[in-house]
Amino acid sequence: MVLLVTACDSQGEVSFPTTALTIKTSAHTYTFTVEVPRNQQEMAQGLMFRKTMADDAGMLFIFSEPRSITMWMENTYLPLDMIFADAHGRIVDIVRDTTPLSRNIITSATQAMAVLEVKAGTVKKLGIQRGDTLKTAIWPASN
């Protein structure tokens, strides 16, 4: 189920549609509520200007085809872990503890179809590794 929430505060912070996402590791399955940008403008906005995020929240960027995905942290105040997944939801790369407000380019090590951004430290805390899987109803290829 997708819940549409749109709001803008004085900082320009925007909320996007949300959906449930699970990460299945070798030991556990974890559930997150993730925001999903629907177009290029929303993807460019991403998590910019956010000052807080719940431990079980994130943002899922889904691309139309596999590619080398590049991201950056401009205007993003929260340190993040970035989890890159292929067309089947299999995690193919992880970048931990990104630097807030940085303009450095972060690139997936291999072609990916999606990137999940979560609070920095989540990957380590939950033991998420390459080969684990992401699943969500709005991204049928991951099911």
CSV table of C-alpha atoms in Angstrom, one decimal:
chain,number,residue,atom,x,y,z
A,1,MET,CA,0.0,0.0,0.0
A,2,VAL,CA,1.3,3.5,-0.9
A,3,LEU,CA,0.4,6.4,1.2
A,4,LEU,CA,0.6,9.8,-0.5
A,5,VAL,CA,1.9,12.5,1.8
A,6,THR,CA,2.9,15.9,0.4
A,7,ALA,CA,3.9,18.8,2.6
A,8,CYS,CA,6.4,21.6,2.5
A,9,ASP,CA,7.7,23.4,5.5
A,10,SER,CA,9.6,26.7,5.7
A,11,GLN,CA,12.9,24.9,5.1
A,12,GLY,CA,11.7,23.5,1.7
A,13,GLU,CA,11.4,20.0,3.2
A,14,VAL,CA,9.1,17.8,1.1
A,15,SER,CA,7.5,14.4,1.9
A,16,PHE,CA,6.9,11.9,-0.9
A,17,PRO,CA,4.7,8.9,-1.3
A,18,THR,CA,5.7,6.1,1.2
A,19,THR,CA,5.7,2.4,1.0
A,20,ALA,CA,6.9,-0.6,3.1
A,21,LEU,CA,10.3,-2.1,2.2
A,22,THR,CA,12.0,-5.1,3.7
A,23,ILE,CA,15.7,-5.9,3.8
A,24,LYS,CA,16.3,-9.6,4.1
A,25,THR,CA,19.8,-10.5,5.5
A,26,SER,CA,21.1,-14.0,6.2
A,27,ALA,CA,19.9,-13.7,9.8
A,28,HIS,CA,16.9,-11.4,9.8
A,29,THR,CA,14.3,-9.5,7.9
A,30,TYR,CA,13.9,-5.8,8.7
A,31,THR,CA,11.0,-3.5,7.7
A,32,PHE,CA,11.3,0.1,6.8
A,33,THR,CA,8.9,2.8,5.7
A,34,VAL,CA,10.5,4.5,2.7
A,35,GLU,CA,9.7,7.6,0.7
A,36,VAL,CA,9.7,7.1,-3.1
A,37,PRO,CA,10.4,10.1,-5.4
A,38,ARG,CA,8.2,9.9,-8.5
A,39,ASN,CA,10.0,12.1,-11.0
A,40,GLN,CA,13.4,13.8,-11.7
A,41,GLN,CA,12.5,16.9,-9.7
A,42,GLU,CA,11.6,14.8,-6.7
A,43,MET,CA,14.7,12.7,-7.1
A,44,ALA,CA,16.9,15.8,-7.2
A,45,GLN,CA,15.2,17.0,-4.0
A,46,GLY,CA,15.7,13.7,-2.2
A,47,LEU,CA,16.5,14.0,1.5
A,48,MET,CA,17.9,17.6,1.2
A,49,PHE,CA,17.3,19.9,4.1
A,50,ARG,CA,16.1,17.0,6.4
A,51,LYS,CA,17.4,17.3,10.0
A,52,THR,CA,15.9,14.1,11.4
A,53,MET,CA,14.9,10.7,10.1
A,54,ALA,CA,13.5,7.7,12.0
A,55,ASP,CA,15.7,4.6,12.4
A,56,ASP,CA,13.2,2.6,10.3
A,57,ALA,CA,12.8,5.2,7.5
A,58,GLY,CA,14.6,5.9,4.3
A,59,MET,CA,14.3,7.0,0.7
A,60,LEU,CA,14.2,4.6,-2.3
A,61,PHE,CA,15.3,5.9,-5.7
A,62,ILE,CA,14.2,3.5,-8.5
A,63,PHE,CA,15.6,4.0,-12.0
A,64,SER,CA,14.0,2.8,-15.3
A,65,GLU,CA,17.0,0.6,-16.2
A,66,PRO,CA,20.3,-0.6,-14.6
A,67,ARG,CA,23.0,2.0,-14.7
A,68,SER,CA,26.0,3.3,-12.8
A,69,ILE,CA,24.2,5.4,-10.2
A,70,THR,CA,25.7,8.6,-9.0
A,71,MET,CA,24.6,10.5,-5.9
A,72,TRP,CA,25.8,13.4,-3.8
A,73,MET,CA,25.1,15.0,-0.4
A,74,GLU,CA,24.7,18.7,-1.3
A,75,ASN,CA,22.2,20.3,1.1
A,76,THR,CA,21.8,17.0,2.9
A,77,TYR,CA,22.3,17.4,6.6
A,78,LEU,CA,22.0,13.8,7.6
A,79,PRO,CA,24.9,11.3,7.2
A,80,LEU,CA,23.5,8.4,5.2
A,81,ASP,CA,24.3,4.8,4.3
A,82,MET,CA,23.5,4.2,0.6
A,83,ILE,CA,22.5,0.7,-0.4
A,84,PHE,CA,22.6,0.0,-4.2
A,85,ALA,CA,20.4,-2.9,-5.6
A,86,ASP,CA,20.1,-4.6,-9.0
A,87,ALA,CA,16.9,-5.2,-10.9
A,88,HIS,CA,16.1,-8.2,-8.7
A,89,GLY,CA,16.5,-6.3,-5.4
A,90,ARG,CA,19.9,-8.0,-4.7
A,91,ILE,CA,22.3,-5.6,-2.9
A,92,VAL,CA,25.3,-5.1,-5.2
A,93,ASP,CA,27.1,-2.2,-3.4
A,94,ILE,CA,27.0,-0.3,-0.1
A,95,VAL,CA,28.5,3.1,0.7
A,96,ARG,CA,28.5,3.8,4.5
A,97,ASP,CA,28.6,7.0,6.5
A,98,THR,CA,28.4,9.6,3.7
A,99,THR,CA,29.5,13.1,4.5
A,100,PRO,CA,26.8,15.7,5.0
A,101,LEU,CA,26.7,18.7,2.7
A,102,SER,CA,29.5,17.2,0.5
A,103,ARG,CA,29.5,17.8,-3.3
A,104,ASN,CA,31.7,14.7,-3.8
A,105,ILE,CA,30.2,12.2,-6.2
A,106,ILE,CA,29.2,8.8,-4.8
A,107,THR,CA,29.0,6.1,-7.5
A,108,SER,CA,27.8,2.5,-7.3
A,109,ALA,CA,30.6,0.1,-7.9
A,110,THR,CA,28.5,-1.8,-10.4
A,111,GLN,CA,25.3,-1.2,-12.4
A,112,ALA,CA,22.3,-0.9,-10.2
A,113,MET,CA,18.6,-0.2,-10.6
A,114,ALA,CA,17.9,1.4,-7.2
A,115,VAL,CA,19.5,3.1,-4.2
A,116,LEU,CA,18.1,3.0,-0.7
A,117,GLU,CA,19.2,5.8,1.6
A,118,VAL,CA,19.0,5.1,5.3
A,119,LYS,CA,20.5,6.7,8.5
A,120,ALA,CA,24.3,6.3,8.7
A,121,GLY,CA,25.1,3.3,10.9
A,122,THR,CA,22.1,1.3,9.8
A,123,VAL,CA,24.1,-1.0,7.6
A,124,LYS,CA,26.6,-1.9,10.4
A,125,LYS,CA,23.9,-2.1,13.1
A,126,LEU,CA,21.7,-4.5,11.1
A,127,GLY,CA,24.6,-6.5,9.5
A,128,ILE,CA,23.4,-5.6,5.9
A,129,GLN,CA,25.8,-7.0,3.2
A,130,ARG,CA,26.2,-7.4,-0.5
A,131,GLY,CA,23.9,-10.2,-1.6
A,132,ASP,CA,21.1,-9.4,0.8
A,133,THR,CA,17.8,-8.4,-0.8
A,134,LEU,CA,15.4,-5.5,-0.8
A,135,LYS,CA,11.7,-6.2,-1.4
A,136,THR,CA,8.8,-3.7,-1.9
A,137,ALA,CA,5.4,-4.0,-3.6
A,138,ILE,CA,6.0,-0.9,-5.8
A,139,TRP,CA,9.1,-2.4,-7.4
A,140,PRO,CA,7.9,-5.6,-8.9
A,141,ALA,CA,11.3,-6.8,-10.0
A,142,SER,CA,12.4,-7.0,-6.3
A,143,ASN,CA,9.7,-9.5,-5.5
